[in-house]
Coordinates of C-alpha atoms and ligand atoms in Angstrom, one line a residue:
X53 CA -78.7 -75.3 -75.6
X54 CA -82.4 -75.9 -75.5
X55 CA -84.6 -76.2 -78.5
X56 CA -86.3 -72.8 -79.0
X57 CA -87.0 -72.6 -82.7
X58 CA -89.4 -74.9 -84.6
X59 CA -88.6 -75.2 -88.3
X60 CA -91.4 -76.8 -90.2
X61 CA -91.9 -77.3 -94.0
X62 CA -94.7 -78.6 -96.2
X63 CA -92.5 -81.2 -97.9
X64 CA -89.1 -82.7 -97.8
X65 CA -88.6 -81.0 -101.2
X66 CA -88.4 -77.8 -99.2
X67 CA -85.5 -79.0 -97.1
X68 CA -82.7 -77.8 -99.4
X69 CA -84.0 -74.2 -99.0
X70 CA -85.0 -74.5 -95.3
X71 CA -81.5 -75.9 -94.4
X72 CA -80.3 -72.3 -94.8
X73 CA -82.2 -71.5 -91.6
X74 CA -80.8 -74.5 -89.9
X75 CA -77.2 -73.5 -90.8
X76 CA -77.5 -69.9 -89.6
X77 CA -79.0 -71.1 -86.3
X78 CA -76.1 -73.5 -85.9
X79 CA -73.7 -70.7 -86.5
X80 CA -75.4 -68.7 -83.8
X81 CA -75.5 -71.7 -81.4
X82 CA -79.3 -71.6 -81.2
X83 CA -81.2 -74.9 -80.7
X84 CA -83.8 -75.8 -83.2
X85 CA -85.9 -78.8 -84.4
X86 CA -87.1 -79.7 -87.9
X87 CA -90.2 -81.4 -89.1
X88 CA -92.1 -82.0 -92.3
X89 CA -95.8 -81.1 -91.7
X90 CA -98.2 -80.3 -94.5
X91 CA -101.3 -78.1 -93.9
X92 CA -103.2 -79.9 -96.6
X93 CA -101.8 -83.5 -96.4
X94 CA -101.4 -83.8 -92.6
X95 CA -103.8 -81.1 -91.2
X96 CA -104.4 -82.9 -87.9
X97 CA -100.6 -83.3 -87.3
X98 CA -100.3 -79.6 -87.9
X99 CA -103.0 -78.8 -85.3
X100 CA -101.2 -81.0 -82.7
X101 CA -97.8 -79.5 -83.5
X102 CA -98.9 -75.9 -83.4
X103 CA -101.0 -76.3 -80.3
X104 CA -98.2 -78.1 -78.4
X105 CA -95.2 -76.1 -79.6
X106 CA -95.3 -73.3 -76.9
X107 CA -95.8 -75.9 -74.1
X108 CA -92.7 -77.8 -75.3
X109 CA -90.5 -74.6 -75.1
X110 CA -90.6 -73.5 -78.7
X111 CA -90.5 -69.7 -78.8
X112 CA -90.7 -69.1 -82.6
X113 CA -91.9 -71.1 -85.6
X114 CA -90.3 -70.8 -89.0
X115 CA -92.6 -72.3 -91.6
X116 CA -91.6 -72.9 -95.3
X117 CA -94.0 -73.9 -98.0
X118 CA -94.5 -73.6 -101.7
X119 CA -97.6 -73.3 -103.9
X120 CA -100.8 -72.2 -102.1
X121 CA -98.6 -72.2 -98.9
X122 CA -101.1 -72.4 -96.1
X123 CA -98.7 -73.8 -93.6
X124 CA -97.4 -70.5 -92.0
X125 CA -100.9 -68.9 -91.8
X126 CA -102.6 -72.0 -90.4
X127 CA -99.8 -72.4 -87.9
X128 CA -100.2 -68.8 -86.8
X129 CA -103.9 -69.4 -86.4
X130 CA -103.2 -72.2 -83.9
X131 CA -100.6 -70.7 -81.7
X132 CA -99.7 -67.3 -80.1
X133 CA -96.0 -67.8 -80.9
X134 CA -94.4 -65.6 -83.6
X135 CA -94.5 -67.3 -87.0
X136 CA -92.0 -66.5 -89.8
X137 CA -93.1 -67.7 -93.3
X138 CA -90.6 -68.7 -96.0
X139 CA -92.1 -68.8 -99.5
X140 CA -90.5 -71.6 -101.4
X141 CA -89.8 -71.3 -105.1
X142 CA -91.6 -74.1 -107.0
X143 CA -93.8 -74.8 -109.9
X144 CA -94.8 -72.6 -112.8
X145 CA -95.2 -69.4 -110.7
X146 CA -91.7 -69.9 -109.2
X147 CA -92.6 -68.9 -105.7
X148 CA -94.7 -65.8 -106.4
X149 CA -97.8 -67.8 -105.5
X150 CA -96.3 -68.8 -102.1
X151 CA -95.0 -65.2 -101.5
X152 CA -98.5 -63.7 -102.0
X153 CA -100.2 -66.5 -100.0
X154 CA -97.9 -65.9 -97.0
X155 CA -97.5 -62.2 -97.1
X156 CA -101.1 -61.4 -97.7
X157 CA -102.4 -62.7 -94.4
X158 CA -105.8 -61.1 -93.5
X159 CA -105.6 -58.9 -90.4
X160 CA -105.7 -60.4 -86.9
X161 CA -103.3 -63.3 -87.6
X162 CA -99.8 -62.1 -88.5
X163 CA -97.1 -64.0 -90.3
X164 CA -93.7 -62.3 -90.8
X165 CA -92.7 -63.0 -94.4
X166 CA -89.2 -63.2 -95.8
X167 CA -88.1 -63.2 -99.5
X168 CA -88.7 -66.2 -101.8
X169 CA -86.3 -68.9 -100.6
X170 CA -85.1 -66.5 -97.8
X171 CA -84.7 -69.1 -95.2
X172 CA -81.4 -67.7 -93.9
X173 CA -83.1 -64.4 -93.1
X174 CA -85.9 -66.3 -91.4
X175 CA -83.3 -67.8 -89.1
X176 CA -81.6 -64.5 -88.5
X177 CA -85.0 -62.8 -87.8
X178 CA -85.9 -65.6 -85.3
X179 CA -82.5 -65.1 -83.6
X180 CA -83.1 -61.3 -83.3
X181 CA -86.5 -62.0 -81.7
X182 CA -84.8 -64.4 -79.2
X183 CA -82.1 -61.8 -78.6
X184 CA -84.6 -59.5 -77.0
X185 CA -84.5 -61.7 -73.9
X186 CA -81.1 -63.4 -74.3
X187 CA -77.9 -61.2 -74.1
X188 CA -75.6 -64.1 -75.2
X189 CA -77.6 -64.5 -78.5
X190 CA -77.6 -60.7 -79.0
X191 CA -73.7 -60.7 -78.7
X192 CA -73.4 -63.5 -81.2
X193 CA -75.7 -61.6 -83.7
X194 CA -73.6 -58.5 -83.3
X195 CA -70.5 -60.5 -84.0
X196 CA -72.2 -62.0 -87.1
X197 CA -73.0 -58.5 -88.4
X198 CA -69.5 -57.3 -87.8
X199 CA -68.1 -60.3 -89.6
X200 CA -70.4 -59.6 -92.6
X201 CA -69.3 -56.0 -92.7
X202 CA -65.6 -57.0 -92.5
X203 CA -66.1 -59.5 -95.4
X204 CA -67.5 -56.7 -97.6
X205 CA -64.5 -54.4 -96.8
X206 CA -62.1 -57.2 -97.6
X207 CA -63.8 -57.9 -101.0
X208 CA -63.6 -54.2 -101.8
X209 CA -59.9 -54.1 -100.9
X210 CA -59.2 -57.1 -103.1
X211 CA -61.2 -55.6 -106.0
X212 CA -59.3 -52.4 -105.9
X213 CA -56.0 -54.3 -105.7
X214 CA -56.7 -56.8 -108.4
X215 CA -58.8 -54.7 -110.8
X216 CA -62.1 -55.9 -112.1
X217 CA -60.9 -58.4 -114.8
X218 CA -58.6 -60.4 -112.4
X219 CA -61.3 -60.2 -109.7
X220 CA -63.9 -61.6 -112.1
X221 CA -61.6 -64.4 -113.2
X222 CA -60.8 -65.3 -109.5
X223 CA -64.6 -65.3 -108.8
X224 CA -65.1 -67.7 -111.8
X225 CA -62.4 -70.0 -110.5
X226 CA -64.0 -70.0 -107.0
X227 CA -67.4 -70.9 -108.3
X228 CA -66.0 -73.8 -110.1
Ligands
LIG545 C1 -96.0 -77.6 -100.8 O1 -96.0 -78.1 -102.1 C2 -94.7 -77.9 -100.2 O2 -94.4 -76.9 -99.3 C3 -93.8 -77.9 -101.4 O3 -93.1 -76.6 -101.5 C4 -94.7 -78.1 -102.6 C5 -94.4 -79.3 -103.4 O4 -94.4 -80.4 -102.5 P1 -94.0 -81.9 -103.1 O5 -94.9 -82.2 -104.2 O6 -92.6 -81.8 -103.5 O7 -94.1 -82.8 -101.9 O8 -97.0 -78.3 -100.1

């Protein structure tokens, strides 16, 4: 399993959220690497990372950042690889600042943007891009979608069988 996805984040305080991307890529058996790289604190390191990523075999970059969130946009400016931006919820604007910074890229340099804290979807989107040229990944994504559908069907069956009160109580017990 080669490393095909680069997951970068502006701070280690983003790791809790970005670990959702790591987890789903592990579930899909896709190789990835992780790094903390800040567009404003370590701009030169970001330049080296973005310029060298494709040459090292990285095919897609997932970049998470909070606040003014320049990391995904600057990365996309430095490489031809697809870049997926994850707005991280933080500070007084609770991620809305990062969402707008990332989604409102001026024309010419695209960044695909997922929801605030949507790192799991970022991982899944990266997997779907890889699946265009990898049938094994495509099969694992199909199985993942089928399992998600089956889980919903099972919940619906249990809700009908238990009734809403018992189901809610059971949910309360599960969440601790
Ligand atoms: C951004 O500022 C990071 O992406 C992070 O979301 C936010 C806060 O960083 P720390 O002050 O926790 O390092 O650059």
